């Protein structure tokens, strides 16, 4: 836009200089500024032609100086350059002000002569009014907004805030989105952050102050990623990690899918079996390990594997199944007394089983007629301790067989470190020493003391019993004591006597020690 100025315009800062200064302020926003308008405020500029005559105190020769001054209404000198322009490329606003007083003009002119000079006369030869711009205002379109730059002694820039409709148009073109209500704009001082969000997409634009895109990103939402994967595999999503790994399954397969967060493209690989197959296999695994069918099976997916929790009448079990079902790793097992009962029945088929829940274990007691079994199970169902021992009836049966007896004996079973069976038949003790497992560890036939005394027709028996697998007997007769040693079969091996009386006392003490029984029970003498 060109404007005619009849009086002419002189510039202290040229239009070209001003616009270059303005451009330097708006050229750093990564967008080319386009000049929309320029205006200037014009103030009166008075051009004076003044003649001065002067001399010096020590030199009275008259000197003459003619000078041209450019003054504003205050009488201040304005530095201008070039010739007047009568047509300018901007719109103008005039500010009318009167000319400075004549004394002010002469005072300003006196500055042109040496300070030591003496003014003789002064005359304003000519005065003419022009105009000069005190400031320029440039309006640029830059980016999606405008910038106003004021150039005078300083340069000031004012950038207009972004308009919402301009921002929406930018978002629409960048993201191909239509819903303006989903847009949020935040001014961060040095620029703007524009966000867009709906059920399927999250977009973000970072703009500088003039609306030029600094960065942009459009990502799918997790919900949309899940929807994409479920549609691709025709199944259901199980777990989503990061941006975006989605684990999903259909009726036959477990998938690991990767979804591009920017495009929504999904690629899937087969990594295992689905939860229904895991549950089916878990029921079998529970039955095999917990000895009962589960009443409840829960299957949960994790990146490490399938987490399975099962419970039934025998207890609770948790385990991890690899995604492909190739291995199972128990995590937690807690069995109860019902498990102990079923375990006992499985381990000892056809036997009577008793299961008791202890503080931190389960005791299983089983008898099969010949053997008694006591097994201590941990609460994880593992064997901690096992004790097996023959029953009394089976021990007696083994004793008869071992000693070649048929039946009809008096029977006695004694349990110490071993099991000892005493069969008393026909005046003899048939002794069998057995391990807890029923292994014969020793045998001994020894005469019964009472039967031996009867057979020998001893009248006054003082003591009788067993010593070193034989029988010792002390008998009192008229004037002496008889000490007799018999073999285990009742044969007399040795006999000593000791007279009654004081003089035989020492001899009797020796014999008392030698023939003193060590036990009355023949069970004590079997090795």
PDB file of C-alpha atoms in Angstrom, residues 66-289:
ATOM      1  CA  UNK A  66      24.805  29.123   7.100  1.00  0.00           C
ATOM      2  CA  UNK A  67      23.380  25.774   8.296  1.00  0.00           C
ATOM      3  CA  UNK A  68      20.251  23.687   7.796  1.00  0.00           C
ATOM      4  CA  UNK A  69      18.575  22.235  10.880  1.00  0.00           C
ATOM      5  CA  UNK A  70      15.822  19.560  11.140  1.00  0.00           C
ATOM      6  CA  UNK A  71      13.896  20.090  14.357  1.00  0.00           C
ATOM      7  CA  UNK A  72      10.819  18.602  15.905  1.00  0.00           C
ATOM      8  CA  UNK A  73       8.183  20.619  17.668  1.00  0.00           C
ATOM      9  CA  UNK A  74      10.218  20.650  20.868  1.00  0.00           C
ATOM     10  CA  UNK A  75      13.168  22.160  19.092  1.00  0.00           C
ATOM     11  CA  UNK A  76      15.160  18.970  19.341  1.00  0.00           C
ATOM     12  CA  UNK A  77      17.312  18.117  16.392  1.00  0.00           C
ATOM     13  CA  UNK A  78      16.270  15.058  14.414  1.00  0.00           C
ATOM     14  CA  UNK A  79      18.970  13.177  12.546  1.00  0.00           C
ATOM     15  CA  UNK A  80      17.650  12.329   9.112  1.00  0.00           C
ATOM     16  CA  UNK A  81      19.262  11.215   5.904  1.00  0.00           C
ATOM     17  CA  UNK A  82      18.575  11.214   2.203  1.00  0.00           C
ATOM     18  CA  UNK A  83      16.118  13.230   0.206  1.00  0.00           C
ATOM     19  CA  UNK A  84      12.441  13.667   0.989  1.00  0.00           C
ATOM     20  CA  UNK A  85      10.065  10.953  -0.240  1.00  0.00           C
ATOM     21  CA  UNK A  86       6.623  12.027  -1.409  1.00  0.00           C
ATOM     22  CA  UNK A  87       5.255   8.491  -1.763  1.00  0.00           C
ATOM     23  CA  UNK A  88       5.814   5.829   0.936  1.00  0.00           C
ATOM     24  CA  UNK A  89       4.998   2.061   0.927  1.00  0.00           C
ATOM     25  CA  UNK A  90       2.903   2.104   4.098  1.00  0.00           C
ATOM     26  CA  UNK A  91      -0.141   3.776   5.593  1.00  0.00           C
ATOM     27  CA  UNK A  92       0.377   6.815   7.759  1.00  0.00           C
ATOM     28  CA  UNK A  93      -1.078   8.559  10.753  1.00  0.00           C
ATOM     29  CA  UNK A  94      -0.357  12.237  11.169  1.00  0.00           C
ATOM     30  CA  UNK A  95       0.296  13.939  14.489  1.00  0.00           C
ATOM     31  CA  UNK A  96      -0.038  17.715  14.128  1.00  0.00           C
ATOM     32  CA  UNK A  97       2.245  19.806  16.286  1.00  0.00           C
ATOM     33  CA  UNK A  98       3.395  23.429  16.013  1.00  0.00           C
ATOM     34  CA  UNK A  99       6.844  24.716  15.081  1.00  0.00           C
ATOM     35  CA  UNK A 100       9.382  25.331  17.860  1.00  0.00           C
ATOM     36  CA  UNK A 101       9.867  28.970  19.007  1.00  0.00           C
ATOM     37  CA  UNK A 102      12.477  31.011  17.145  1.00  0.00           C
ATOM     38  CA  UNK A 103      14.846  31.406  20.170  1.00  0.00           C
ATOM     39  CA  UNK A 104      14.905  27.626  20.449  1.00  0.00           C
ATOM     40  CA  UNK A 105      15.872  27.366  16.799  1.00  0.00           C
ATOM     41  CA  UNK A 106      18.724  29.947  17.202  1.00  0.00           C
ATOM     42  CA  UNK A 107      19.905  28.221  20.368  1.00  0.00           C
ATOM     43  CA  UNK A 108      20.140  24.922  18.516  1.00  0.00           C
ATOM     44  CA  UNK A 109      21.921  26.602  15.578  1.00  0.00           C
ATOM     45  CA  UNK A 110      24.552  28.142  17.903  1.00  0.00           C
ATOM     46  CA  UNK A 111      25.828  24.625  18.576  1.00  0.00           C
ATOM     47  CA  UNK A 112      27.249  24.720  15.074  1.00  0.00           C
ATOM     48  CA  UNK A 113      29.838  27.456  15.863  1.00  0.00           C
ATOM     49  CA  UNK A 114      32.846  27.064  18.172  1.00  0.00           C
ATOM     50  CA  UNK A 115      32.052  27.373  21.852  1.00  0.00           C
ATOM     51  CA  UNK A 116      34.608  30.195  22.275  1.00  0.00           C
ATOM     52  CA  UNK A 117      33.018  32.297  19.519  1.00  0.00           C
ATOM     53  CA  UNK A 118      30.874  35.379  20.171  1.00  0.00           C
ATOM     54  CA  UNK A 119      27.569  35.510  18.212  1.00  0.00           C
ATOM     55  CA  UNK A 120      27.192  38.803  16.398  1.00  0.00           C
ATOM     56  CA  UNK A 121      23.876  38.172  14.600  1.00  0.00           C
ATOM     57  CA  UNK A 122      21.455  35.421  13.592  1.00  0.00           C
ATOM     58  CA  UNK A 123      18.769  35.131  10.949  1.00  0.00           C
ATOM     59  CA  UNK A 124      16.317  32.389   9.912  1.00  0.00           C
ATOM     60  CA  UNK A 125      16.561  32.525   6.189  1.00  0.00           C
ATOM     61  CA  UNK A 126      14.004  29.830   5.392  1.00  0.00           C
ATOM     62  CA  UNK A 127      11.608  27.371   7.153  1.00  0.00           C
ATOM     63  CA  UNK A 128       9.849  24.430   5.603  1.00  0.00           C
ATOM     64  CA  UNK A 129       7.650  21.704   7.156  1.00  0.00           C
ATOM     65  CA  UNK A 130       8.149  18.004   6.319  1.00  0.00           C
ATOM     66  CA  UNK A 131       7.279  14.801   8.150  1.00  0.00           C
ATOM     67  CA  UNK A 132       9.299  12.073   9.810  1.00  0.00           C
ATOM     68  CA  UNK A 133       8.187   8.647  11.160  1.00  0.00           C
ATOM     69  CA  UNK A 134       8.741   8.183  14.902  1.00  0.00           C
ATOM     70  CA  UNK A 135       7.985   4.414  14.610  1.00  0.00           C
ATOM     71  CA  UNK A 136       6.940   1.681  12.201  1.00  0.00           C
ATOM     72  CA  UNK A 137       4.413  -1.007  12.931  1.00  0.00           C
ATOM     73  CA  UNK A 138       4.647  -4.159  10.789  1.00  0.00           C
ATOM     74  CA  UNK A 139       2.037  -6.898  10.762  1.00  0.00           C
ATOM     75  CA  UNK A 140       3.189 -10.327   9.535  1.00  0.00           C
ATOM     76  CA  UNK A 141       1.352 -13.555   9.055  1.00  0.00           C
ATOM     77  CA  UNK A 142       3.627 -16.288  10.378  1.00  0.00           C
ATOM     78  CA  UNK A 143       2.664 -19.906  10.921  1.00  0.00           C
ATOM     79  CA  UNK A 144      -1.047 -19.966  11.761  1.00  0.00           C
ATOM     80  CA  UNK A 145      -1.107 -16.613  13.580  1.00  0.00           C
ATOM     81  CA  UNK A 146       0.086 -13.028  13.219  1.00  0.00           C
ATOM     82  CA  UNK A 147       2.960 -11.075  14.693  1.00  0.00           C
ATOM     83  CA  UNK A 148       3.030  -7.326  15.201  1.00  0.00           C
ATOM     84  CA  UNK A 149       6.477  -5.717  15.301  1.00  0.00           C
ATOM     85  CA  UNK A 150       6.997  -2.137  16.441  1.00  0.00           C
ATOM     86  CA  UNK A 151      10.291  -0.549  15.333  1.00  0.00           C
ATOM     87  CA  UNK A 152      11.524   2.724  16.817  1.00  0.00           C
ATOM     88  CA  UNK A 153      14.537   3.143  19.035  1.00  0.00           C
ATOM     89  CA  UNK A 154      13.783  -0.435  20.218  1.00  0.00           C
ATOM     90  CA  UNK A 155      12.052  -3.342  18.520  1.00  0.00           C
ATOM     91  CA  UNK A 156       9.069  -4.954  20.179  1.00  0.00           C
ATOM     92  CA  UNK A 157       7.231  -8.066  19.021  1.00  0.00           C
ATOM     93  CA  UNK A 158       3.730  -9.152  19.940  1.00  0.00           C
ATOM     94  CA  UNK A 159       2.594 -12.565  18.675  1.00  0.00           C
ATOM     95  CA  UNK A 160      -1.141 -13.146  18.706  1.00  0.00           C
ATOM     96  CA  UNK A 161      -2.342 -16.248  20.610  1.00  0.00           C
ATOM     97  CA  UNK A 162      -3.335 -19.185  18.430  1.00  0.00           C
ATOM     98  CA  UNK A 163      -7.007 -19.345  17.559  1.00  0.00           C
ATOM     99  CA  UNK A 164      -8.784 -22.593  18.350  1.00  0.00           C
ATOM    100  CA  UNK A 165     -10.257 -22.959  14.860  1.00  0.00           C
ATOM    101  CA  UNK A 166      -6.762 -22.577  13.351  1.00  0.00           C
ATOM    102  CA  UNK A 167      -5.380 -25.207  15.693  1.00  0.00           C
ATOM    103  CA  UNK A 168      -8.249 -27.579  14.920  1.00  0.00           C
ATOM    104  CA  UNK A 169      -7.651 -27.155  11.194  1.00  0.00           C
ATOM    105  CA  UNK A 170      -4.008 -28.095  11.788  1.00  0.00           C
ATOM    106  CA  UNK A 171      -4.916 -31.113  13.903  1.00  0.00           C
ATOM    107  CA  UNK A 172      -7.478 -32.233  11.354  1.00  0.00           C
ATOM    108  CA  UNK A 173      -4.965 -32.085   8.525  1.00  0.00           C
ATOM    109  CA  UNK A 174      -2.235 -33.847  10.518  1.00  0.00           C
ATOM    110  CA  UNK A 175      -4.318 -36.601  12.129  1.00  0.00           C
ATOM    111  CA  UNK A 176      -7.368 -36.748   9.862  1.00  0.00           C
ATOM    112  CA  UNK A 177      -9.650 -36.276  12.867  1.00  0.00           C
ATOM    113  CA  UNK A 178     -13.024 -34.575  12.918  1.00  0.00           C
ATOM    114  CA  UNK A 179     -14.167 -34.137  16.528  1.00  0.00           C
ATOM    115  CA  UNK A 180     -13.097 -30.709  17.764  1.00  0.00           C
ATOM    116  CA  UNK A 181     -14.425 -31.410  21.279  1.00  0.00           C
ATOM    117  CA  UNK A 182     -11.654 -33.963  21.815  1.00  0.00           C
ATOM    118  CA  UNK A 183      -8.926 -31.323  21.456  1.00  0.00           C
ATOM    119  CA  UNK A 184      -7.202 -29.662  24.403  1.00  0.00           C
ATOM    120  CA  UNK A 185      -4.779 -26.758  23.969  1.00  0.00           C
ATOM    121  CA  UNK A 186      -2.287 -25.733  26.644  1.00  0.00           C
ATOM    122  CA  UNK A 187      -0.109 -22.625  26.428  1.00  0.00           C
ATOM    123  CA  UNK A 188       3.304 -23.332  27.937  1.00  0.00           C
ATOM    124  CA  UNK A 189       4.784 -19.892  27.323  1.00  0.00           C
ATOM    125  CA  UNK A 190       7.258 -20.734  24.590  1.00  0.00           C
ATOM    126  CA  UNK A 191       4.682 -22.670  22.606  1.00  0.00           C
ATOM    127  CA  UNK A 192       1.641 -24.910  22.830  1.00  0.00           C
ATOM    128  CA  UNK A 193       0.843 -28.523  23.526  1.00  0.00           C
ATOM    129  CA  UNK A 194      -2.202 -29.802  21.677  1.00  0.00           C
ATOM    130  CA  UNK A 195      -3.662 -33.145  22.674  1.00  0.00           C
ATOM    131  CA  UNK A 196      -6.352 -35.241  21.057  1.00  0.00           C
ATOM    132  CA  UNK A 197      -7.944 -38.246  22.663  1.00  0.00           C
ATOM    133  CA  UNK A 198     -10.763 -40.602  21.815  1.00  0.00           C
ATOM    134  CA  UNK A 199     -11.456 -44.289  22.398  1.00  0.00           C
ATOM    135  CA  UNK A 200      -9.042 -45.404  19.719  1.00  0.00           C
ATOM    136  CA  UNK A 201      -6.350 -42.753  19.387  1.00  0.00           C
ATOM    137  CA  UNK A 202      -4.206 -40.410  21.470  1.00  0.00           C
ATOM    138  CA  UNK A 203      -2.506 -37.605  19.544  1.00  0.00           C
ATOM    139  CA  UNK A 204      -0.106 -34.920  20.672  1.00  0.00           C
ATOM    140  CA  UNK A 205       1.282 -31.941  18.794  1.00  0.00           C
ATOM    141  CA  UNK A 206       3.948 -29.649  20.129  1.00  0.00           C
ATOM    142  CA  UNK A 207       3.730 -26.219  18.482  1.00  0.00           C
ATOM    143  CA  UNK A 208       5.954 -23.205  18.757  1.00  0.00           C
ATOM    144  CA  UNK A 209       4.467 -19.765  19.432  1.00  0.00           C
ATOM    145  CA  UNK A 210       3.315 -19.285  15.833  1.00  0.00           C
ATOM    146  CA  UNK A 211       1.756 -22.758  15.484  1.00  0.00           C
ATOM    147  CA  UNK A 212       4.556 -24.479  13.598  1.00  0.00           C
ATOM    148  CA  UNK A 213       4.738 -28.197  14.475  1.00  0.00           C
ATOM    149  CA  UNK A 214       7.823 -28.978  16.535  1.00  0.00           C
ATOM    150  CA  UNK A 215       6.906 -32.618  17.107  1.00  0.00           C
ATOM    151  CA  UNK A 216       3.892 -34.807  16.654  1.00  0.00           C
ATOM    152  CA  UNK A 217       2.815 -38.248  17.680  1.00  0.00           C
ATOM    153  CA  UNK A 218      -0.355 -40.220  17.139  1.00  0.00           C
ATOM    154  CA  UNK A 219      -0.753 -43.469  19.013  1.00  0.00           C
ATOM    155  CA  UNK A 220      -3.503 -45.986  19.375  1.00  0.00           C
ATOM    156  CA  UNK A 221      -5.027 -46.470  22.806  1.00  0.00           C
ATOM    157  CA  UNK A 222      -4.541 -49.710  24.691  1.00  0.00           C
ATOM    158  CA  UNK A 223      -8.237 -50.415  24.233  1.00  0.00           C
ATOM    159  CA  UNK A 224      -7.893 -50.058  20.476  1.00  0.00           C
ATOM    160  CA  UNK A 225      -4.773 -52.269  20.439  1.00  0.00           C
ATOM    161  CA  UNK A 226      -6.734 -54.949  22.276  1.00  0.00           C
ATOM    162  CA  UNK A 227      -9.635 -54.598  19.852  1.00  0.00           C
ATOM    163  CA  UNK A 228      -7.302 -54.912  16.847  1.00  0.00           C
ATOM    164  CA  UNK A 229      -5.715 -58.088  18.228  1.00  0.00           C
ATOM    165  CA  UNK A 230      -9.005 -59.694  19.232  1.00  0.00           C
ATOM    166  CA  UNK A 231     -10.338 -59.102  15.751  1.00  0.00           C
ATOM    167  CA  UNK A 232      -7.165 -60.477  14.150  1.00  0.00           C
ATOM    168  CA  UNK A 233      -7.107 -63.744  16.119  1.00  0.00           C
ATOM    169  CA  UNK A 234     -10.878 -64.016  16.479  1.00  0.00           C
ATOM    170  CA  UNK A 235     -10.447 -64.524  20.212  1.00  0.00           C
ATOM    171  CA  UNK A 236      -9.892 -62.627  23.421  1.00  0.00           C
ATOM    172  CA  UNK A 237      -6.996 -60.633  24.839  1.00  0.00           C
ATOM    173  CA  UNK A 238      -5.394 -61.830  28.085  1.00  0.00           C
ATOM    174  CA  UNK A 239      -2.686 -59.294  28.908  1.00  0.00           C
ATOM    175  CA  UNK A 240      -1.266 -56.066  27.478  1.00  0.00           C
ATOM    176  CA  UNK A 241       2.290 -54.921  28.129  1.00  0.00           C
ATOM    177  CA  UNK A 242       3.957 -51.668  27.072  1.00  0.00           C
ATOM    178  CA  UNK A 243       3.178 -50.226  23.623  1.00  0.00           C
ATOM    179  CA  UNK A 244       1.850 -52.695  22.662  1.00  0.00           C
ATOM    180  CA  UNK A 245       2.464 -56.389  23.349  1.00  0.00           C
ATOM    181  CA  UNK A 246      -0.881 -58.141  23.541  1.00  0.00           C
ATOM    182  CA  UNK A 247      -1.261 -61.779  24.551  1.00  0.00           C
ATOM    183  CA  UNK A 248      -4.452 -63.329  23.239  1.00  0.00           C
ATOM    184  CA  UNK A 249      -6.042 -66.715  22.640  1.00  0.00           C
ATOM    185  CA  UNK A 250      -8.596 -68.389  20.490  1.00  0.00           C
ATOM    186  CA  UNK A 251     -10.068 -71.856  20.952  1.00  0.00           C
ATOM    187  CA  UNK A 252      -6.879 -73.657  19.969  1.00  0.00           C
ATOM    188  CA  UNK A 253      -3.895 -71.349  20.357  1.00  0.00           C
ATOM    189  CA  UNK A 254      -2.137 -68.795  22.562  1.00  0.00           C
ATOM    190  CA  UNK A 255      -0.700 -65.809  20.653  1.00  0.00           C
ATOM    191  CA  UNK A 256       1.817 -63.084  21.333  1.00  0.00           C
ATOM    192  CA  UNK A 257       0.975 -60.059  19.200  1.00  0.00           C
ATOM    193  CA  UNK A 258       2.882 -56.845  18.561  1.00  0.00           C
ATOM    194  CA  UNK A 259       0.830 -53.798  17.606  1.00  0.00           C
ATOM    195  CA  UNK A 260       2.494 -50.781  16.003  1.00  0.00           C
ATOM    196  CA  UNK A 261       1.350 -47.905  18.241  1.00  0.00           C
ATOM    197  CA  UNK A 262       1.421 -45.430  15.347  1.00  0.00           C
ATOM    198  CA  UNK A 263      -0.238 -47.415  12.571  1.00  0.00           C
ATOM    199  CA  UNK A 264      -2.259 -50.028  14.448  1.00  0.00           C
ATOM    200  CA  UNK A 265      -0.741 -52.839  12.356  1.00  0.00           C
ATOM    201  CA  UNK A 266      -0.620 -56.119  14.300  1.00  0.00           C
ATOM    202  CA  UNK A 267       1.581 -59.188  13.845  1.00  0.00           C
ATOM    203  CA  UNK A 268       0.985 -62.345  15.893  1.00  0.00           C
ATOM    204  CA  UNK A 269       2.968 -65.501  16.608  1.00  0.00           C
ATOM    205  CA  UNK A 270       1.787 -68.762  18.120  1.00  0.00           C
ATOM    206  CA  UNK A 271       3.411 -69.414  21.499  1.00  0.00           C
ATOM    207  CA  UNK A 272       1.279 -71.968  23.269  1.00  0.00           C
ATOM    208  CA  UNK A 273      -2.017 -73.537  24.202  1.00  0.00           C
ATOM    209  CA  UNK A 274      -5.211 -71.724  25.263  1.00  0.00           C
ATOM    210  CA  UNK A 275      -6.595 -71.520  28.781  1.00  0.00           C
ATOM    211  CA  UNK A 276      -9.275 -74.159  28.117  1.00  0.00           C
ATOM    212  CA  UNK A 277      -6.580 -76.734  27.280  1.00  0.00           C
ATOM    213  CA  UNK A 278      -4.545 -75.655  30.304  1.00  0.00           C
ATOM    214  CA  UNK A 279      -7.585 -76.161  32.518  1.00  0.00           C
ATOM    215  CA  UNK A 280      -8.253 -79.571  31.040  1.00  0.00           C
ATOM    216  CA  UNK A 281      -4.650 -80.684  31.585  1.00  0.00           C
ATOM    217  CA  UNK A 282      -4.616 -79.106  35.046  1.00  0.00           C
ATOM    218  CA  UNK A 283      -7.503 -81.303  36.141  1.00  0.00           C
ATOM    219  CA  UNK A 284      -5.490 -84.396  35.219  1.00  0.00           C
ATOM    220  CA  UNK A 285      -2.368 -83.031  36.879  1.00  0.00           C
ATOM    221  CA  UNK A 286      -4.323 -82.240  40.047  1.00  0.00           C
ATOM    222  CA  UNK A 287      -5.823 -85.731  40.115  1.00  0.00           C
ATOM    223  CA  UNK A 288      -2.423 -87.390  39.637  1.00  0.00           C
ATOM    224  CA  UNK A 289      -0.767 -85.338  42.366  1.00  0.00           C
TER     225      UNK A 289
END
